[in-house]
Coordinates of C-alpha atoms in Angstrom, one line a residue:
S518 CA 12.2 16.3 5.0
E519 CA 9.8 18.2 2.9
I520 CA 7.2 15.5 3.3
N521 CA 7.8 15.5 7.0
T522 CA 6.9 19.2 7.1
W523 CA 3.6 18.5 5.5
L524 CA 2.9 15.5 7.7
L525 CA 3.4 17.7 10.7
F526 CA 1.2 20.3 9.0
V527 CA -1.6 17.7 8.9
H528 CA -0.8 16.6 12.5
Y529 CA -1.0 20.1 13.8
G530 CA -4.3 20.6 11.9
C531 CA -5.6 17.6 13.8
C532 CA -4.7 19.1 17.2
F533 CA -4.7 22.9 17.1
G534 CA -7.4 22.9 14.4
V535 CA -9.5 20.8 16.8
E536 CA -8.7 23.2 19.7
V537 CA -10.0 26.1 17.6
T538 CA -13.1 24.2 16.6
M539 CA -13.8 23.2 20.2
T540 CA -13.2 26.7 21.5
A541 CA -15.7 28.0 19.0
G542 CA -18.4 25.4 19.7
L543 CA -18.2 24.2 23.3
A544 CA -20.4 26.8 24.9
L545 CA -23.2 26.2 22.4
Y546 CA -22.8 22.4 23.0
F547 CA -23.2 22.9 26.8
I548 CA -26.2 25.1 26.2
E549 CA -28.0 22.7 23.8
R550 CA -27.0 19.4 25.3
F551 CA -27.1 20.2 29.0
D552 CA -29.4 23.2 29.2
Q553 CA -26.8 25.5 30.7
T554 CA -27.1 29.3 30.8
T555 CA -24.9 31.2 28.4
E556 CA -22.7 32.3 31.3
S557 CA -22.3 28.8 32.8
A558 CA -21.7 27.3 29.3
A559 CA -19.0 29.8 28.6
A560 CA -17.3 29.2 31.9
L561 CA -17.3 25.5 31.3
A562 CA -16.0 25.8 27.8
S563 CA -13.2 28.0 28.9
I564 CA -11.7 25.1 30.8
F565 CA -10.7 23.6 27.5
G566 CA -8.4 26.6 26.8
W567 CA -7.1 26.8 30.4
M568 CA -5.5 23.4 29.9
N569 CA -3.0 25.2 27.7
L570 CA -1.3 26.6 30.8
F571 CA 0.5 23.3 31.4
A572 CA -0.5 20.6 28.9
R573 CA 1.4 21.9 25.8
G574 CA 4.5 22.1 27.9
L575 CA 3.8 18.6 29.3
G576 CA 3.5 17.2 25.8
G577 CA 6.9 18.6 24.8
F578 CA 8.5 17.5 28.1
I579 CA 7.3 13.9 27.7
S580 CA 8.5 14.0 24.1
D581 CA 11.9 15.0 25.4
I582 CA 11.9 12.1 27.9
M583 CA 10.9 9.7 25.1
N584 CA 13.7 11.2 23.0
V585 CA 16.3 10.4 25.7
K586 CA 15.0 6.8 26.0
S587 CA 14.4 6.0 22.3
G588 CA 15.5 8.8 20.1
M589 CA 13.2 10.2 17.4
R590 CA 11.3 6.9 17.4
G591 CA 10.3 7.7 21.0
R592 CA 9.1 11.2 20.0
L593 CA 7.1 9.7 17.2
L594 CA 5.6 7.1 19.4
W595 CA 4.5 9.7 21.9
Q596 CA 3.1 11.9 19.1
S597 CA 1.1 8.9 17.8
A598 CA -0.1 7.9 21.2
T599 CA -1.4 11.4 22.1
M600 CA -3.1 11.7 18.7
V601 CA -4.9 8.4 19.1
A602 CA -5.8 9.3 22.7
E603 CA -7.2 12.6 21.4
G604 CA -9.4 10.8 18.9
C605 CA -10.7 8.2 21.5
S606 CA -11.4 10.9 24.1
V607 CA -13.4 13.1 21.7
I608 CA -15.6 10.1 20.9
A609 CA -16.0 9.4 24.6
F610 CA -16.8 13.0 25.2
S611 CA -19.5 13.0 22.6
K612 CA -21.2 10.1 24.3
M613 CA -21.4 11.6 27.8
Q614 CA -24.9 11.7 29.2
S615 CA -24.2 13.7 32.4
L616 CA -22.8 17.2 32.7
A617 CA -20.2 16.0 35.2
G618 CA -19.1 13.2 32.9
A619 CA -18.9 15.6 30.0
I620 CA -16.8 18.1 32.0
G621 CA -14.4 15.3 33.1
M622 CA -14.1 13.9 29.6
M623 CA -13.6 17.4 28.1
V624 CA -10.7 18.0 30.5
L625 CA -9.1 14.7 29.5
F626 CA -9.8 15.4 25.8
S627 CA -8.2 18.9 26.1
L628 CA -5.2 17.4 27.8
F629 CA -4.6 15.1 24.9
V630 CA -5.2 17.9 22.3
Q631 CA -2.7 20.2 24.1
T632 CA -0.1 17.5 24.7
T633 CA -0.3 16.6 21.0
E634 CA 0.4 20.3 20.1
G635 CA 3.5 20.3 22.4
S636 CA 4.7 17.0 21.0
T637 CA 4.3 18.3 17.4
Y638 CA 6.5 21.4 18.1
S639 CA 9.1 19.2 19.9
I640 CA 9.7 17.4 16.5
I641 CA 9.9 20.5 14.3
P642 CA 13.6 21.3 15.0
Y643 CA 14.7 17.9 13.7
V644 CA 12.8 18.2 10.3
C645 CA 15.2 20.7 8.7
P646 CA 17.6 22.2 11.3
S647 CA 18.7 24.9 8.8
A648 CA 15.1 26.1 8.2
T649 CA 13.4 25.5 11.6
G650 CA 11.5 28.8 11.5
S651 CA 10.1 28.1 8.0
V652 CA 9.0 24.6 9.1
A653 CA 7.4 26.0 12.3
G654 CA 5.5 28.5 10.2
I655 CA 4.2 25.9 7.8
V656 CA 3.2 23.6 10.6
G657 CA 1.6 26.4 12.5
A658 CA -0.5 27.2 9.5
G659 CA -1.8 23.6 9.6
G660 CA -3.6 24.5 12.8
N661 CA -5.5 27.2 11.0
V662 CA -6.4 24.8 8.2
G663 CA -7.5 22.1 10.6

């Protein structure tokens, strides 16, 4: 179970670490790529963070549903699917030529980033039930490393 903690550390780095990176750079991206004002770019970039209001919970909720249907295998399948979707959507986002397309793809990308975060935390209690807090702390640190 020690290796599983570190695998989730890496997984969380690939979702929360991406969120931190995007939050820091999106406004500049919209300014440089789509010639937005600072105010407009900041407002657009904030959409990425606003997705947290529901998407993390959605990721955990769907993980719970997958657990009922298929046990831990279902949780891991959902975790893998959201992470692959996150990767595909960031590639698609980077190729958007219009502002509207970029905004739409950013929303989809953010949805997958946040659902992956929720999915990650739905797995943590099963890694080492007697040390859930320690596992959660290590995994959370992975987000900062990412």
